[in-house]
Structure formats: structure tokens, C-alpha cells
Amino acid sequence: MPASHPPVVSKVVLSLDPLHPDEPSSLQFKMEMAQNDSGNTPKSYSLNMFKDFVPMCVFSESNQGKFSLEGKVEHKFDMEPHSENFGEYGKLCRERTNKAMIKTRQVQVIDNDHGVLMRPMPGMVGLVPSGSKDKKRVTPTKGSDVKRTRRDRRELENIIFKLFERQPNWALKQLVQETDQPEQFLKEILNDLCVYNKRGPNQGTHELKPEYKKTTEDVDTT
């Protein structure tokens, strides 16, 4: 059976003005698409030849590493829709613009008006640097802290939340005794979860930040 030929995609039409053959504008190239695609895709294109173009060669390489000369590129063209297709090309550009202007994103309203979903949750604290506090040098631990073994950070956060459910204010020494954790490690977590009262009736104690107070209150009500 004879081998089937590949389908023709397009053809190039060369036109020459016989009355003015020496003028550069007398030689024109036009490419016409062979297949009639649906839509407003232009069917004809003008080919504008480059004047300053360095010829090139096309090589191929086999699996064995051998090179072969496949051909030469002596001319380079710019392709643009032909003037007779400007109407169709204009419709195509408008269709693309309209599709790009269609908003695909959707806005979803969250029913939870307490904003719990937007607040930092236990376990996420400490993943993002909190500013200048992270740049401070860690002071060496005291001798009494060496005996204490660090808990998992998330587990310790849950313990701290439980303690603040019992009472709203805690001194650092009290929390060290309750959690049995190294003082320096406990300070790092308290800096993320709590506010230190420097003055007032609760001076020298820690209390939960407002966002965590609301979180624990919501959990209790549910």
C-alpha cells in the first residue's frame, strides 16, 4: 500500500508585479491556511521578509551521535494577518479580551462571625518569626532547668491553655512549677501566647493575648 502523505497545513503564494519587477514592494508573499478552522481565526497571512538576516544551517543528531545537515535557512519572515482578514482578526481579539475579563474567582461568606478561623491556633505559634524577639540571644539555662525535660511544643501549648482556663493570670515561677519545664523554653512560648503585665494590679504576671482568650472561650461554649 502506498504511504499516506501528511496533510497540507498551508500554502505560500508568491506574487510579482511584472510592470515594476525591480521595486522591492513588487515581490509579496502570502500564506493561506489549507484547513478551514472554526471560529474567527484568520485564514490568510502576509509574510514580510527580513532584509538583514544571516543564513543558518539546520543539523540533526542521531542516537549514535552522528550529525547530518538537513537544510539551510536563507530567509526569515514575520507573519501577520492579511488585510482581508482584519475583520475576523478583530473579532478574535475581542473574544480573547472578553474571556480574560471574566472573573473565575468566587467569594465565600464564612458563617462563623466570631472569627475563630482567622485567629492563630495552637501548634502554629512560633512558625513565623515574631520580630526582634527572635534575634535576642538565648541566655544560658540555670542549673535547676537542666534536670527538666522539654515537652513537645504543641503539647506544652495545650497545657498552658488549660492552666489559663483555671485562672487568668500566672507568674512565671508558678507556670514553671505547674508545667515542670525549663524556664527559658517556657519564656519562648509565653512570648508568643501571652502578654506580660508590667504595671497595674496584675503586675509581674502573664495573661493570654486577646485572640487566644477568645479562642479558649469559644471552645468552652461549644
Coordinates of C-alpha atoms in Angstrom, one line a residue:
M1 CA 0.0 0.0 0.0
P2 CA 1.4 3.5 -0.8
A3 CA 2.4 5.5 2.2
S4 CA -0.1 8.2 3.1
H5 CA 1.1 11.7 2.7
P6 CA 0.8 14.1 5.7
P7 CA -2.0 16.6 5.4
V8 CA -1.2 20.0 3.9
V9 CA -1.3 22.7 6.6
S10 CA -0.9 25.8 4.4
K11 CA 0.4 27.0 1.1
V12 CA 2.6 30.1 0.2
V13 CA 1.6 32.3 -2.7
L14 CA 4.3 34.4 -4.4
S15 CA 3.1 37.4 -6.4
L16 CA 5.3 39.7 -8.5
D17 CA 4.3 42.9 -10.3
P18 CA 5.6 42.4 -13.9
L19 CA 5.4 46.2 -14.6
H20 CA 7.8 47.0 -11.7
P21 CA 9.9 43.9 -11.1
D22 CA 12.9 45.8 -9.7
E23 CA 11.0 47.5 -6.9
P24 CA 11.2 45.8 -3.5
S25 CA 7.4 46.2 -2.9
S26 CA 6.6 44.3 -6.1
L27 CA 7.5 40.9 -4.5
Q28 CA 4.9 39.8 -2.0
F29 CA 4.4 36.6 -0.1
K30 CA 1.1 35.4 1.3
M31 CA 0.3 32.2 3.3
E32 CA -3.1 30.7 3.1
M33 CA -4.3 28.1 5.6
A34 CA -5.4 24.9 3.9
Q35 CA -7.9 23.8 6.7
N36 CA -10.9 25.8 7.5
D37 CA -10.8 26.0 11.2
S38 CA -13.9 27.1 13.1
G39 CA -14.1 30.5 14.8
N40 CA -12.6 33.8 13.8
T41 CA -9.0 32.5 13.3
P42 CA -7.5 34.4 10.2
K43 CA -7.2 32.2 7.1
S44 CA -4.6 34.4 5.3
Y45 CA -1.4 35.9 6.5
S46 CA 1.1 38.3 5.0
L47 CA 4.8 37.3 5.1
N48 CA 7.3 40.1 5.5
M49 CA 10.8 39.2 4.6
F50 CA 13.7 40.3 6.7
K51 CA 16.4 42.2 4.8
D52 CA 19.3 41.8 7.2
F53 CA 19.3 38.1 8.0
V54 CA 22.3 35.8 8.4
P55 CA 21.7 32.5 6.7
M56 CA 21.7 29.5 9.0
C57 CA 22.1 25.7 8.7
V58 CA 19.8 23.0 10.3
F59 CA 21.5 20.0 11.7
S60 CA 20.2 16.8 13.3
E61 CA 21.8 14.3 15.6
S62 CA 21.1 10.5 15.6
N63 CA 21.0 8.2 18.6
Q64 CA 24.6 7.2 17.7
G65 CA 25.8 10.8 18.0
K66 CA 26.2 11.3 14.2
F67 CA 25.3 14.8 12.8
S68 CA 23.6 15.4 9.5
L69 CA 22.9 18.5 7.5
E70 CA 19.2 18.8 7.0
G71 CA 19.0 22.1 5.1
K72 CA 19.7 25.8 5.1
V73 CA 17.6 28.8 6.3
E74 CA 18.2 31.6 3.8
H75 CA 15.2 33.9 4.6
K76 CA 13.3 34.9 7.6
F77 CA 9.7 36.1 7.6
D78 CA 7.4 37.9 10.0
M79 CA 3.8 36.7 9.8
E80 CA 0.7 38.9 10.4
P81 CA -3.0 38.6 9.4
H82 CA -3.7 39.7 5.9
S83 CA -5.7 42.8 5.3
E84 CA -8.6 40.8 4.0
N85 CA -8.8 39.1 7.4
F86 CA -8.7 42.2 9.6
G87 CA -12.4 41.9 10.4
E88 CA -12.1 38.3 11.6
Y89 CA -8.9 39.0 13.5
G90 CA -10.6 41.9 15.3
K91 CA -13.4 39.6 16.4
L92 CA -10.8 37.1 17.7
C93 CA -9.0 39.8 19.7
R94 CA -12.3 41.0 21.2
E95 CA -13.2 37.4 22.2
R96 CA -9.9 36.9 23.9
T97 CA -10.3 40.2 25.8
N98 CA -13.8 39.3 26.9
K99 CA -12.6 35.9 28.2
A100 CA -9.8 37.5 30.1
M101 CA -12.2 39.9 31.8
I102 CA -14.4 37.1 33.1
K103 CA -13.8 36.6 36.8
T104 CA -13.3 33.0 37.8
R105 CA -12.7 33.6 41.5
Q106 CA -15.6 33.3 43.9
V107 CA -16.1 34.9 47.2
Q108 CA -17.4 32.6 50.0
V109 CA -19.0 34.1 53.1
I110 CA -17.9 32.4 56.4
D111 CA -20.8 32.0 58.8
N112 CA -18.6 32.0 61.9
D113 CA -18.9 35.6 63.0
H114 CA -16.5 35.1 65.9
G115 CA -13.6 35.0 63.5
V116 CA -12.1 31.8 65.1
L117 CA -10.9 30.6 61.7
M118 CA -8.8 33.7 61.2
R119 CA -7.0 33.5 64.6
P120 CA -3.7 31.7 65.1
M121 CA -4.3 28.3 66.6
P122 CA -2.2 26.2 69.0
G123 CA 0.6 24.5 67.2
M124 CA 1.0 27.3 64.6
V125 CA 2.7 29.6 67.1
G126 CA 6.4 30.0 66.6
L127 CA 6.4 29.0 62.9
V128 CA 6.6 32.7 61.8
P129 CA 9.3 34.9 63.2
S130 CA 7.9 37.4 65.7
G131 CA 10.3 40.2 65.0
S132 CA 13.2 41.4 67.1
K133 CA 12.5 38.9 69.9
D134 CA 13.9 36.1 67.7
K135 CA 17.2 38.0 67.3
K136 CA 17.8 38.1 71.0
R137 CA 20.5 35.8 72.3
V138 CA 19.3 32.8 74.3
T139 CA 20.5 33.1 77.9
P140 CA 22.2 30.0 79.3
T141 CA 19.8 27.8 81.4
K142 CA 20.1 27.7 85.1
G143 CA 21.2 24.6 86.9
S144 CA 17.7 23.7 88.1
D145 CA 16.5 23.8 84.5
V146 CA 18.9 21.2 83.3
K147 CA 17.0 18.5 85.1
R148 CA 13.7 19.3 83.4
T149 CA 13.0 17.7 80.0
R150 CA 11.3 19.7 77.3
R151 CA 7.9 18.6 76.2
D152 CA 6.6 18.8 72.7
R153 CA 5.9 22.4 71.9
R154 CA 2.3 21.8 70.8
E155 CA 1.6 19.6 73.9
L156 CA 3.0 22.4 76.2
E157 CA 0.8 25.0 74.5
N158 CA -2.3 22.9 75.2
I159 CA -1.2 22.6 78.9
I160 CA -0.7 26.4 79.1
F161 CA -4.2 27.0 77.7
K162 CA -5.6 24.6 80.3
L163 CA -3.8 26.5 83.1
F164 CA -5.2 29.8 82.0
E165 CA -8.7 28.3 82.0
R166 CA -8.2 27.8 85.7
Q167 CA -7.1 31.4 86.4
P168 CA -6.5 34.4 84.1
N169 CA -3.1 35.5 85.5
W170 CA 0.1 33.4 86.2
A171 CA 3.5 34.3 87.4
L172 CA 6.5 32.8 85.6
K173 CA 7.6 30.8 88.7
Q174 CA 4.1 29.4 89.1
L175 CA 4.0 28.2 85.5
V176 CA 7.4 26.6 85.8
Q177 CA 6.2 24.6 88.8
E178 CA 2.9 23.7 87.1
T179 CA 4.5 22.6 83.8
D180 CA 7.8 21.3 85.1
Q181 CA 9.5 22.8 82.1
P182 CA 12.8 24.7 81.6
E183 CA 12.3 28.4 82.4
Q184 CA 13.9 29.7 79.2
F185 CA 11.9 27.3 77.0
L186 CA 8.7 28.3 78.8
K187 CA 9.5 32.0 78.3
E188 CA 9.8 31.5 74.5
I189 CA 6.3 30.1 74.3
L190 CA 4.8 32.7 76.7
N191 CA 6.2 35.4 74.5
D192 CA 4.1 34.1 71.7
L193 CA 0.9 33.2 73.6
C194 CA 0.8 35.8 76.4
V195 CA 1.1 39.4 77.4
Y196 CA 3.3 40.4 80.4
N197 CA 1.8 42.9 82.8
K198 CA 4.4 45.4 83.7
R199 CA 2.1 47.6 85.9
G200 CA -1.3 47.5 87.4
P201 CA -2.9 45.2 89.9
N202 CA -1.6 42.1 88.0
Q203 CA 2.0 43.4 87.7
G204 CA 4.6 40.7 87.2
T205 CA 2.1 38.1 85.8
H206 CA 1.3 36.7 82.3
E207 CA -2.2 36.6 80.7
L208 CA -3.3 35.2 77.4
K209 CA -3.3 37.5 74.3
P210 CA -6.9 38.6 73.3
E211 CA -7.0 36.4 70.3
Y212 CA -6.3 33.3 72.4
K213 CA -8.7 34.3 75.1
K214 CA -11.5 34.3 72.5
T215 CA -10.3 31.0 71.1
T216 CA -10.5 29.3 74.5
E217 CA -13.9 30.9 75.3
D218 CA -15.3 29.6 72.0
V219 CA -14.0 26.1 72.8
D220 CA -15.6 26.2 76.2
T221 CA -19.0 27.3 74.9
T222 CA -19.0 24.6 72.3

